[in-house]
mmCIF file of C-alpha atoms in Angstrom:
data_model
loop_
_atom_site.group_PDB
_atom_site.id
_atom_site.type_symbol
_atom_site.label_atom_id
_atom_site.label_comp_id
_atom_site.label_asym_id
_atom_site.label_seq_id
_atom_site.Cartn_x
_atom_site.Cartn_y
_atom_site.Cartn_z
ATOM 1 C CA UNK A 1 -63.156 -29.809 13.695
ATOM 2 C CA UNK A 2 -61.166 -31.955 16.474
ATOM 3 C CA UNK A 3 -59.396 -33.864 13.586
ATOM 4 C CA UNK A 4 -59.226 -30.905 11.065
ATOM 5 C CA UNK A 5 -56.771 -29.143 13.790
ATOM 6 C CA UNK A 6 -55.140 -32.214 15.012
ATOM 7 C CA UNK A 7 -54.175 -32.473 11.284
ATOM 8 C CA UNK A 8 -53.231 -28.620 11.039
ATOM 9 C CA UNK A 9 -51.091 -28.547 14.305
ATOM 10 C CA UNK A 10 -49.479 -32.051 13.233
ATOM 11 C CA UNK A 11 -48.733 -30.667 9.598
ATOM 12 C CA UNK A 12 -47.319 -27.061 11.297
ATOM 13 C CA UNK A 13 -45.301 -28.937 13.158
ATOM 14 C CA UNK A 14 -43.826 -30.740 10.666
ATOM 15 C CA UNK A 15 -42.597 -27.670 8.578
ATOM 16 C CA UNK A 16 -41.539 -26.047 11.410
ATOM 17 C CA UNK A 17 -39.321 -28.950 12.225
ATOM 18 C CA UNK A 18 -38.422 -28.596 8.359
ATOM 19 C CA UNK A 19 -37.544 -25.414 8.826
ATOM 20 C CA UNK A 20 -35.341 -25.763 11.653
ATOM 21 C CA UNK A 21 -33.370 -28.753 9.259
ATOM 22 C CA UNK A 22 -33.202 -26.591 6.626
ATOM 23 C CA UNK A 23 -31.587 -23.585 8.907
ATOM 24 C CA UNK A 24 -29.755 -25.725 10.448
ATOM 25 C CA UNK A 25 -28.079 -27.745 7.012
ATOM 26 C CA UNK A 26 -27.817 -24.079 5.843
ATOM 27 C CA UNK A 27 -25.780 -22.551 8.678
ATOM 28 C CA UNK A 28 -23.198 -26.111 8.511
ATOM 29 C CA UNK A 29 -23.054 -25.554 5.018
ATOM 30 C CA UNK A 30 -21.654 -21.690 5.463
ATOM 31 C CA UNK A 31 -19.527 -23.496 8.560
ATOM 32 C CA UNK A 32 -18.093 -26.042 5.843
ATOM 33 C CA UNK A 33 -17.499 -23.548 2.917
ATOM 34 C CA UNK A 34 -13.868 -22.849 1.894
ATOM 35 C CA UNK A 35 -13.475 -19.363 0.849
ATOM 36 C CA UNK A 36 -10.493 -19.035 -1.400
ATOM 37 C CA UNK A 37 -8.694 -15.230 -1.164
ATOM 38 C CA UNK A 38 -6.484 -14.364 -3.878
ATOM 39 C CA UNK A 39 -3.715 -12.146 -2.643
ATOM 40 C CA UNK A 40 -1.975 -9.535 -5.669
ATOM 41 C CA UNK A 41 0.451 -7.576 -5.701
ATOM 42 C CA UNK A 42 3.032 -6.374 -8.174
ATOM 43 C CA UNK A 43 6.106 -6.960 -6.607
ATOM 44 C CA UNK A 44 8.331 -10.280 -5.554
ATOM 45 C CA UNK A 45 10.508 -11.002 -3.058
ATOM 46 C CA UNK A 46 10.376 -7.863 -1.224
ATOM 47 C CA UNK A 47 8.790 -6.304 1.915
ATOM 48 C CA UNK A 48 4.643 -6.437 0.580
ATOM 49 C CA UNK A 49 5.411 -10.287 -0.526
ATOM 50 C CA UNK A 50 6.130 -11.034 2.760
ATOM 51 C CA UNK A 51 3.736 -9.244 4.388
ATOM 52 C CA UNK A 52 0.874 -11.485 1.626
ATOM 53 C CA UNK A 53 3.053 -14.828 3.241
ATOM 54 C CA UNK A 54 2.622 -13.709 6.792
ATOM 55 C CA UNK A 55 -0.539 -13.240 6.531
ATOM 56 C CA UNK A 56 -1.804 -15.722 3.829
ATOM 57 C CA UNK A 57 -0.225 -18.454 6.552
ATOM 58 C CA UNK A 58 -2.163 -16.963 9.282
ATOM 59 C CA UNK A 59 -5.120 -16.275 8.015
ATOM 60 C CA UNK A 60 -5.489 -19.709 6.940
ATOM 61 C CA UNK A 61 -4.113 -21.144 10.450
ATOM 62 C CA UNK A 62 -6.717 -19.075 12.485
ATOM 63 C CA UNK A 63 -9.919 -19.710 10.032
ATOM 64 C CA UNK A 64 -9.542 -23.629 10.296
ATOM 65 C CA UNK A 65 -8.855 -23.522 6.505
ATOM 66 C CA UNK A 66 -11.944 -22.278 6.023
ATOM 67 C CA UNK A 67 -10.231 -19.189 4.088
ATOM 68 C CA UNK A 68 -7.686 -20.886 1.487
ATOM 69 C CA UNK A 69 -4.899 -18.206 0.330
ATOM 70 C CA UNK A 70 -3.542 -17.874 -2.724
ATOM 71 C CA UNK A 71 -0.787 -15.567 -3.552
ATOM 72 C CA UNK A 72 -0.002 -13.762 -6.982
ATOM 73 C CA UNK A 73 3.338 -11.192 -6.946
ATOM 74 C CA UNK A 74 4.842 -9.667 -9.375
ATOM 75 C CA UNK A 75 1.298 -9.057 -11.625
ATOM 76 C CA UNK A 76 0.578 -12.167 -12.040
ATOM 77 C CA UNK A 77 -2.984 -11.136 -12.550
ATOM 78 C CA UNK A 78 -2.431 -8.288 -14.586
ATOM 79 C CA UNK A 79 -0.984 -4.132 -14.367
ATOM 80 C CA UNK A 80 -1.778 -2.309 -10.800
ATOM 81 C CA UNK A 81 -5.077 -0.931 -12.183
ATOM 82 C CA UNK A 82 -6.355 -4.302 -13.725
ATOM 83 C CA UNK A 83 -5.479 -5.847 -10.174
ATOM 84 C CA UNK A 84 -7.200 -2.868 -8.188
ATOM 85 C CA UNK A 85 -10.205 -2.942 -10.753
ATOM 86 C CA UNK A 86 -10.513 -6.890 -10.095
ATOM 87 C CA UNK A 87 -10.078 -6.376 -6.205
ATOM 88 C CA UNK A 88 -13.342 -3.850 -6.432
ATOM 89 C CA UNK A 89 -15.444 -5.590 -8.438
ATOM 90 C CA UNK A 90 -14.152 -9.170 -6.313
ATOM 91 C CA UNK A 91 -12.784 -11.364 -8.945
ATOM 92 C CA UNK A 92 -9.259 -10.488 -6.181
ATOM 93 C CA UNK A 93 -9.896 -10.801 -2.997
ATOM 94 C CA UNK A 94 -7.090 -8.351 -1.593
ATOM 95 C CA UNK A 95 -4.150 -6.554 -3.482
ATOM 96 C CA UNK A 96 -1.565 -4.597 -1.483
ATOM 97 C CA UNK A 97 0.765 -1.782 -2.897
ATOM 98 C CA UNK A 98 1.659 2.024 -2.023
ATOM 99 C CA UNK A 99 -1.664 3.910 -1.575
ATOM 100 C CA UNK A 100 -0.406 6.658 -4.400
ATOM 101 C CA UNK A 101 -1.900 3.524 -6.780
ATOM 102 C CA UNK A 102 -5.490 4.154 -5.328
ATOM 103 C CA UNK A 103 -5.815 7.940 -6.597
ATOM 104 C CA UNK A 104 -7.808 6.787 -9.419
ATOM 105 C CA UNK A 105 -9.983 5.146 -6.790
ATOM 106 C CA UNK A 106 -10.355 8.123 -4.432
ATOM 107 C CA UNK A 107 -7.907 11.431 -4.823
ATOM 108 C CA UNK A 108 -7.194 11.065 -0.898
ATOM 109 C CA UNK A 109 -5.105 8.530 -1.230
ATOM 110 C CA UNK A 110 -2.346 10.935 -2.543
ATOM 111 C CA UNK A 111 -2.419 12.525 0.911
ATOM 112 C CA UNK A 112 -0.355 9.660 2.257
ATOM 113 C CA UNK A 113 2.671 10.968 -0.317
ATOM 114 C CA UNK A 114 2.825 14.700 0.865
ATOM 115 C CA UNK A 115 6.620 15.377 0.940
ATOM 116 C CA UNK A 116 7.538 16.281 4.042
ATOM 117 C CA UNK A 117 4.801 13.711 5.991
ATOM 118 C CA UNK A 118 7.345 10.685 6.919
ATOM 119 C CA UNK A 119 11.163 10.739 7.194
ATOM 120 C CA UNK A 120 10.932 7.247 8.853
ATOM 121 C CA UNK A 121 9.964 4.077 9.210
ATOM 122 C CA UNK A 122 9.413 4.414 13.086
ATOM 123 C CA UNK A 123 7.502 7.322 12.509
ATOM 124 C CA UNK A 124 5.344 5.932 9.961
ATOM 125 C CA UNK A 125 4.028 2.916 12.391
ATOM 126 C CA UNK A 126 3.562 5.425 15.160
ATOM 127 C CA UNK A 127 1.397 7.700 13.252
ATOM 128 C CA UNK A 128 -0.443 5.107 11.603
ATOM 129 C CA UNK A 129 -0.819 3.205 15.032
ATOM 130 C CA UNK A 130 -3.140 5.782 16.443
ATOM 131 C CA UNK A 131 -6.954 4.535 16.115
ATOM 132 C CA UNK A 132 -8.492 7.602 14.175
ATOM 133 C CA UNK A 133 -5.817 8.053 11.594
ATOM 134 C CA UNK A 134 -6.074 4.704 11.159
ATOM 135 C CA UNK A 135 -9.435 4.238 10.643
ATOM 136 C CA UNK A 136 -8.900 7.133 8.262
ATOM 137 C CA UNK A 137 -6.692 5.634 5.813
ATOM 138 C CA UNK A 138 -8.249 2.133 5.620
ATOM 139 C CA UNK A 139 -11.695 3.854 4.916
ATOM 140 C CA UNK A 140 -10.626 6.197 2.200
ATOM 141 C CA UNK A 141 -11.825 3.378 -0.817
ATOM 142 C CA UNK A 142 -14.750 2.176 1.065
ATOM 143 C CA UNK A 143 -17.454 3.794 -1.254
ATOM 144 C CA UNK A 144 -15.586 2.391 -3.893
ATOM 145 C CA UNK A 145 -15.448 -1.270 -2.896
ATOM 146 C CA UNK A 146 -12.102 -1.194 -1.362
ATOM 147 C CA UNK A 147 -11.326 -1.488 2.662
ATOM 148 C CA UNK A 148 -7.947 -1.313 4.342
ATOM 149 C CA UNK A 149 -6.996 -4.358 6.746
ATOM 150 C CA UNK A 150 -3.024 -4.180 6.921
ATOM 151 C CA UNK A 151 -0.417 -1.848 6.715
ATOM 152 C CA UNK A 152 3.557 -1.818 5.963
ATOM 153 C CA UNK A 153 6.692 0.769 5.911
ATOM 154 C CA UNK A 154 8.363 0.701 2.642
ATOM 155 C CA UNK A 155 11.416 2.616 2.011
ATOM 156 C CA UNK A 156 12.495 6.408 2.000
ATOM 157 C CA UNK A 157 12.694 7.453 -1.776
ATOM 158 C CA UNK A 158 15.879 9.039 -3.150
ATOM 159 C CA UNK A 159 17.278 10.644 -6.281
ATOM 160 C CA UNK A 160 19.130 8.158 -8.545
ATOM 161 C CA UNK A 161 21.584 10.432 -11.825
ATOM 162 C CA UNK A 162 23.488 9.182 -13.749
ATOM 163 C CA UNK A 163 26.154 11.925 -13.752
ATOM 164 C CA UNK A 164 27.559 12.088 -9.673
ATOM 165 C CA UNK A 165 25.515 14.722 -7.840
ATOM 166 C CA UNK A 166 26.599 15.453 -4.246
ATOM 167 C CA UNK A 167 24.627 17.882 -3.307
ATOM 168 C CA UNK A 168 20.777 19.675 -4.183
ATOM 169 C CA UNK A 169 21.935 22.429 -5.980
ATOM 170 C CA UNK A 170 23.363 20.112 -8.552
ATOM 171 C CA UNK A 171 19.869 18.608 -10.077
ATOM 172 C CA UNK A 172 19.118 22.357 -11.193
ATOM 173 C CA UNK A 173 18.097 21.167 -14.807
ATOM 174 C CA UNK A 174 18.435 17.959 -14.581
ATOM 175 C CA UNK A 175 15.228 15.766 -16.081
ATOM 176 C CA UNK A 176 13.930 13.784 -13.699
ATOM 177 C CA UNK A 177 11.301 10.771 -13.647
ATOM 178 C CA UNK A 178 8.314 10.975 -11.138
ATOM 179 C CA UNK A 179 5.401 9.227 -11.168
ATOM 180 C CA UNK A 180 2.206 11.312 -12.491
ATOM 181 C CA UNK A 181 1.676 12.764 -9.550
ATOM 182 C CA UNK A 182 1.088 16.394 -8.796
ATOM 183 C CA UNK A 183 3.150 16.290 -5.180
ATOM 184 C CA UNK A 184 6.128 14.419 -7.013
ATOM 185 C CA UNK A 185 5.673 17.077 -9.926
ATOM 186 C CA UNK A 186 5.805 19.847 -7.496
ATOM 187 C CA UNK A 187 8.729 18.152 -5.516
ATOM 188 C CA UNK A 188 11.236 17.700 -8.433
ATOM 189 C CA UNK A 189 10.628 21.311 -9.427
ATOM 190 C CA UNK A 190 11.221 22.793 -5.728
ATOM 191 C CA UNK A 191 14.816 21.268 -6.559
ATOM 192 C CA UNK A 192 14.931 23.692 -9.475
ATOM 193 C CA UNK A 193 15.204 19.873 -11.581
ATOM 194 C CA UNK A 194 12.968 19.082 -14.715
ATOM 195 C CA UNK A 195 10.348 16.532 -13.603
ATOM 196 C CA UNK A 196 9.097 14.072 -16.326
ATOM 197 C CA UNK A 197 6.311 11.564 -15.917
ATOM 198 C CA UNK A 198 7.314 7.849 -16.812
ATOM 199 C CA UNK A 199 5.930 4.255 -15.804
ATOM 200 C CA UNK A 200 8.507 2.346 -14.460
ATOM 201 C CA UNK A 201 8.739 0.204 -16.776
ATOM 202 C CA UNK A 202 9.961 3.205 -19.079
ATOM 203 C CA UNK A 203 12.785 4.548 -16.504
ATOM 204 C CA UNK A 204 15.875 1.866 -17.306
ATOM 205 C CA UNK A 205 15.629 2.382 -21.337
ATOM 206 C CA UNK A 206 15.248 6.045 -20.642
ATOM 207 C CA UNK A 207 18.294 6.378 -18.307
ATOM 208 C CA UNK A 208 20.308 4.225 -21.328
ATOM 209 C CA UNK A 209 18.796 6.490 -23.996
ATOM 210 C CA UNK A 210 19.307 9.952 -21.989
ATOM 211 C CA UNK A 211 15.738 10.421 -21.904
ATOM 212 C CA UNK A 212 16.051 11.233 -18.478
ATOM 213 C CA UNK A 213 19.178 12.314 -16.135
ATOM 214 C CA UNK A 214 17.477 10.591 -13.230
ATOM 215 C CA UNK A 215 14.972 9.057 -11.390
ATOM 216 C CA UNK A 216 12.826 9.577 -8.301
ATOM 217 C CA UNK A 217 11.872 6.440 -6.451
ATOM 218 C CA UNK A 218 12.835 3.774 -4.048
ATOM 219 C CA UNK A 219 16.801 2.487 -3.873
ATOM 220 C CA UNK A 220 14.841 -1.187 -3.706
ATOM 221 C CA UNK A 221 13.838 -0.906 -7.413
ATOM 222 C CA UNK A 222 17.576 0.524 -7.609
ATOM 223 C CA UNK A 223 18.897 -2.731 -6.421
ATOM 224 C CA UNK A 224 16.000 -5.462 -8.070
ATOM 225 C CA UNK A 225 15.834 -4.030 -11.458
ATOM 226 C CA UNK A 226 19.761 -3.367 -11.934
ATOM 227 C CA UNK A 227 19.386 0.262 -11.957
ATOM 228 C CA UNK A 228 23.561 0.384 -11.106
ATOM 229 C CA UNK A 229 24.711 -1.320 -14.350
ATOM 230 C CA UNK A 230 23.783 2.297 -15.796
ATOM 231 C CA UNK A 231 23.856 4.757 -12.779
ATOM 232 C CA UNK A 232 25.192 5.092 -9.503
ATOM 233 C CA UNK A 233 24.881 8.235 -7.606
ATOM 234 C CA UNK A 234 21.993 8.441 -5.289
ATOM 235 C CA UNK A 235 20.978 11.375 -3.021
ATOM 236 C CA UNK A 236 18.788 9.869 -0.108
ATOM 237 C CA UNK A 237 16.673 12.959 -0.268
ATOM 238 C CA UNK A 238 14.255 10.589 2.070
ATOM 239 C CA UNK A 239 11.266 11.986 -0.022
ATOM 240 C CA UNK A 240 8.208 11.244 -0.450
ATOM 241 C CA UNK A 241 8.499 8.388 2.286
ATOM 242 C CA UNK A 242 7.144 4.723 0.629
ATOM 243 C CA UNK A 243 4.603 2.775 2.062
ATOM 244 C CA UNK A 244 2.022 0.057 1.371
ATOM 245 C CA UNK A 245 -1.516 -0.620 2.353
ATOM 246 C CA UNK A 246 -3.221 -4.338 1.904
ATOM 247 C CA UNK A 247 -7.397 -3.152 0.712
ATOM 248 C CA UNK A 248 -9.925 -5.980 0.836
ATOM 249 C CA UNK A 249 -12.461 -6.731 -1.466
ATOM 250 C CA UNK A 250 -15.811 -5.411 0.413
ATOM 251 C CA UNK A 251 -18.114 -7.216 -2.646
ATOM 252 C CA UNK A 252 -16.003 -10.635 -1.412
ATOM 253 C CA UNK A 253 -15.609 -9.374 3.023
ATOM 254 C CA UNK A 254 -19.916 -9.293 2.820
ATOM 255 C CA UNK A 255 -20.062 -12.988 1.501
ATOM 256 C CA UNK A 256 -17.891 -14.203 4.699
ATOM 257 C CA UNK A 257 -19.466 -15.161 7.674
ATOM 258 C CA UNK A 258 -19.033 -12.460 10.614
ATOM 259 C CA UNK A 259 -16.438 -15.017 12.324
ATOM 260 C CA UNK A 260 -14.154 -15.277 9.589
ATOM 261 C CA UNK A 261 -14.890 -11.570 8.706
ATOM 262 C CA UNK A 262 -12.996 -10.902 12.122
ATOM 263 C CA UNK A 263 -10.240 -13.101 11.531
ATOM 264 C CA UNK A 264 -9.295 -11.460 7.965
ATOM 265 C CA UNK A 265 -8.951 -8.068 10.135
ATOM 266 C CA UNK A 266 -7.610 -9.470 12.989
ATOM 267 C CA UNK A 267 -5.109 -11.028 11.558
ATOM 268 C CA UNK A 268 -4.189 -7.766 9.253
ATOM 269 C CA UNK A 269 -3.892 -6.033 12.135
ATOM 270 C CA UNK A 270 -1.272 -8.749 13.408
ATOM 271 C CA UNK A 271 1.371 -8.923 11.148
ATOM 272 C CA UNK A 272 1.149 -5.008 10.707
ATOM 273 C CA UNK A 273 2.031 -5.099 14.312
ATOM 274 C CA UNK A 274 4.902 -7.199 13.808
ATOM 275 C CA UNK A 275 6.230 -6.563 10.611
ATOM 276 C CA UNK A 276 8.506 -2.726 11.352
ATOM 277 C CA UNK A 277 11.615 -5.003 12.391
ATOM 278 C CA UNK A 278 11.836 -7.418 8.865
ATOM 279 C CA UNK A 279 11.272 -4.235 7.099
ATOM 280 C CA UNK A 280 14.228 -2.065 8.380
ATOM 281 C CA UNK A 281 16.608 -5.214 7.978
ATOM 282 C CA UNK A 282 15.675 -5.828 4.320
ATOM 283 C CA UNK A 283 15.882 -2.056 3.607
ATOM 284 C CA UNK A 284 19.612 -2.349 4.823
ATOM 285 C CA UNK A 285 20.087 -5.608 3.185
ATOM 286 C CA UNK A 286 19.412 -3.547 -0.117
ATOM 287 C CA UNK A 287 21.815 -0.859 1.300
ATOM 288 C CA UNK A 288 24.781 -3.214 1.240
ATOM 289 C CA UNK A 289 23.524 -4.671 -2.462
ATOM 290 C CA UNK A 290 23.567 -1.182 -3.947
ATOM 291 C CA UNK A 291 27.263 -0.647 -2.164
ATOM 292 C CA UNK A 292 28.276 -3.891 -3.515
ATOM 293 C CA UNK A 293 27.677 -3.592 -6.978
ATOM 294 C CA UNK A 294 29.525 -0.260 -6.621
ATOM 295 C CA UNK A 295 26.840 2.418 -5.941
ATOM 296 C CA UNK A 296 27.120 5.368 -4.016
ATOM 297 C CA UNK A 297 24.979 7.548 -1.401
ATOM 298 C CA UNK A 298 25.167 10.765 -0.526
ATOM 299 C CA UNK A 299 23.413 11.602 2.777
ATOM 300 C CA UNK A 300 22.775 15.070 2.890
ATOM 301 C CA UNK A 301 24.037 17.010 5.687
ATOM 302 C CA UNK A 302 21.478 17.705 8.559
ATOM 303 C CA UNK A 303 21.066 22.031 7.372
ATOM 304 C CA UNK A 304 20.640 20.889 3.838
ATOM 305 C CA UNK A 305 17.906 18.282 4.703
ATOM 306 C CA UNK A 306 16.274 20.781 6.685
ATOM 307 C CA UNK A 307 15.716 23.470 4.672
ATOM 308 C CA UNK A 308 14.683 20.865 1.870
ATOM 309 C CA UNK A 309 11.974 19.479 4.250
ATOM 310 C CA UNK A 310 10.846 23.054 5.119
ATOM 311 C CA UNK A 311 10.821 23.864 1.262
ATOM 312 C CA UNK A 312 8.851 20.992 0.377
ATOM 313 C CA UNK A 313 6.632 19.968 3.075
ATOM 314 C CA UNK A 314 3.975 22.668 2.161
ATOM 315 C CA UNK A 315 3.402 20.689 -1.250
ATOM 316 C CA UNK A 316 0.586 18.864 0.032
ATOM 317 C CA UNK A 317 -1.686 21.956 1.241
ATOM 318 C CA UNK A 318 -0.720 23.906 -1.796
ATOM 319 C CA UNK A 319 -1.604 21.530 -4.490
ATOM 320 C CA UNK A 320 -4.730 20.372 -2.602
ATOM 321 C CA UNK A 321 -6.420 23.602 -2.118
ATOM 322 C CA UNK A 322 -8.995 23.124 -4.579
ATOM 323 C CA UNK A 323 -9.887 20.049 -3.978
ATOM 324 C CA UNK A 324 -11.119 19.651 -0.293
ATOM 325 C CA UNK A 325 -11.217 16.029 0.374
ATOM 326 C CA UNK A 326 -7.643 15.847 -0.076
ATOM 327 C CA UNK A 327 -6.890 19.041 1.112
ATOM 328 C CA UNK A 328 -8.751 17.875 4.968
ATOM 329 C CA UNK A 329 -7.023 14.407 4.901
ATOM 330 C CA UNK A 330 -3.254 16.088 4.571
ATOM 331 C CA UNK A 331 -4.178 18.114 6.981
ATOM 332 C CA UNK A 332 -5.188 15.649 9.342
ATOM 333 C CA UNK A 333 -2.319 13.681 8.300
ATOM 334 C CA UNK A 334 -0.024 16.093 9.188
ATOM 335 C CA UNK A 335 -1.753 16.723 12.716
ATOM 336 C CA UNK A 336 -1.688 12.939 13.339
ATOM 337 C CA UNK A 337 2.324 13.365 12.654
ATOM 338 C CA UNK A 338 2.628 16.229 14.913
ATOM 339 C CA UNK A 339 0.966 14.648 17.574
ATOM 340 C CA UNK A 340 2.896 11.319 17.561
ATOM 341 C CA UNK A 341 6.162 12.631 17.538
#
């Protein structure tokens, strides 16, 4: 019996110290992984492609280059959906764009376009600043495989015609391109104007053709896409207010170690902080491109803007009432605004 245990405590002894090799090889294999994160988005050169470089440079700077960034603009891996759809399911690691892109993923998303919400970009980051509402936002897509880690101002949208417009009352019949969105639907009519759903990449031909009088969007896609080689009057209505969120894959976050898993937020959370002042300098960069290729803005006067923002800025409860998941989030939305201003 004396040797049968010497054998048995020898032989436990033996796996055990197995066991701690294997542990041990395992854990400084996870240390020496490389974790490659592709970053998407469908734009180039603008405000959310330097947010991806910002952060694609950090990222890989604070996790020893244990997390090697790769970034893909302007749909290089496909439309907005196929790069959202690959971002769930974690063949992308993280795709950033305007939230209104994530309704198919969860209707609350559309709560962050409620005309009347933002008039600025100040505004925006203080709102979005505040712990709760931000916690909020990023967590809308989580039980869909999507979780917020950044966070950038875009640009106010404005009304593009072709025919000059100086003042409201002058789109009254106009047809006007929105996106196919209920709150930009609602908008264009409160402007007694004709809205008409188009993708973007239908707007230009349909300005040429007279499809459409007009568009609704951003004066950046005014200024990248040549919009004033066929129209130049725009009317910085200021609404809905742009705005982009970076969403991480969750199926790709849960394969990270916890360390690195900090360091992919923390560093989101960094060049959010930073990023307000290279915004508002290449939004008036554009400014002086549209004005140099001979475009014109009309800023309304302050009564005019007001009573637009009063007419408007009940869009987002009134086409949310049956649906109360959206509904709550505007509302808090608009609470968050009221108590950061």
């Amino acid at each position: 019996m004396g040797i049968r245990n010497i054998l048995l405590s020898t032989l436990g002894a033996v796996l055990a110290a197995g066991a701690v090799a294997l542990s041990g090889s395992a854990a400084q294999a996870q240390a020496d992984k490389v974790f490659v994160m592709k970053l998407s988005t469908a734009t180039i050169n603008d405000t959310q492609h330097e947010w991806l470089k910002r952060f694609a440079a950090m990222v890989e700077k604070d996790s020893n280059g244990r997390i090697k960034p790769e970034i893909y603009p302007a749909s290089q891996l496909g439309s907005i959906p196929r790069q959202i759809e690959g971002t769930q399911f974690g063949s992308i690691q993280a795709w950033m764009g305007p939230p209104e892109f994530l309704v198919g993923v969860d209707e609350r998303f559309e709560a962050m376009t409620a005309p009347g919400l933002f008039t600025d970009h100040d505004q925006v980051m203080r709102v979005m600043s505040n712990p709760d509402t931000k916690k909020m936002v990023y967590g809308l897509g989580a039980a869909k495989g999507l979780q917020g880690f950044g966070f950038a101002t875009m640009s106010p949208s404005s009304i593009l015609t072709k025919k000059p417009t100086k003042q409201l009352s002058e789109l009254k019949g106009q047809k006007i391109r929105v996106l196919a969105s209920p709150f930009q639907l609602e908008l264009i009519r409160r402007m007694d104007a004709s809205p008409i759903a188009m993708t973007l990449a239908d707007v230009l031909p349909g300005l040429q053709q007279g499809t459409i009088d007009g568009t609704l969007t951003s004066l950046i896609i005014y200024t990248t896409m040549h919009y004033y080689d066929t129209a130049k009057n725009v009317i910085e209505t200021e609404q809905p207010f742009v705005n982009s969120i970076a969403m991480v894959s969750k199926r790709w976050l849960d394969t990270l170690p916890a360390d690195l898993q900090k360091v992919v937020f923390d560093d989101g959370e960094k060049v959010t902080k930073d990023f307000n002042p290279f915004v508002k300098e290449f939004w008036a960069a554009q400014n002086k491109v549209w004005k140099d290729k001979g475009g014109e803005t009309i800023k309304l006067p302050k009564a005019e803007h007001d009573a637009m923002i009063a007419k408007i800025s009940t869009i987002g409860d009134d086409m949310s009432k049956s649906k109360p998941g959206l509904n709550q989030t505007v509302k808090a939305l608009f609470e968050a605004k009221a108590k950061a201003n």
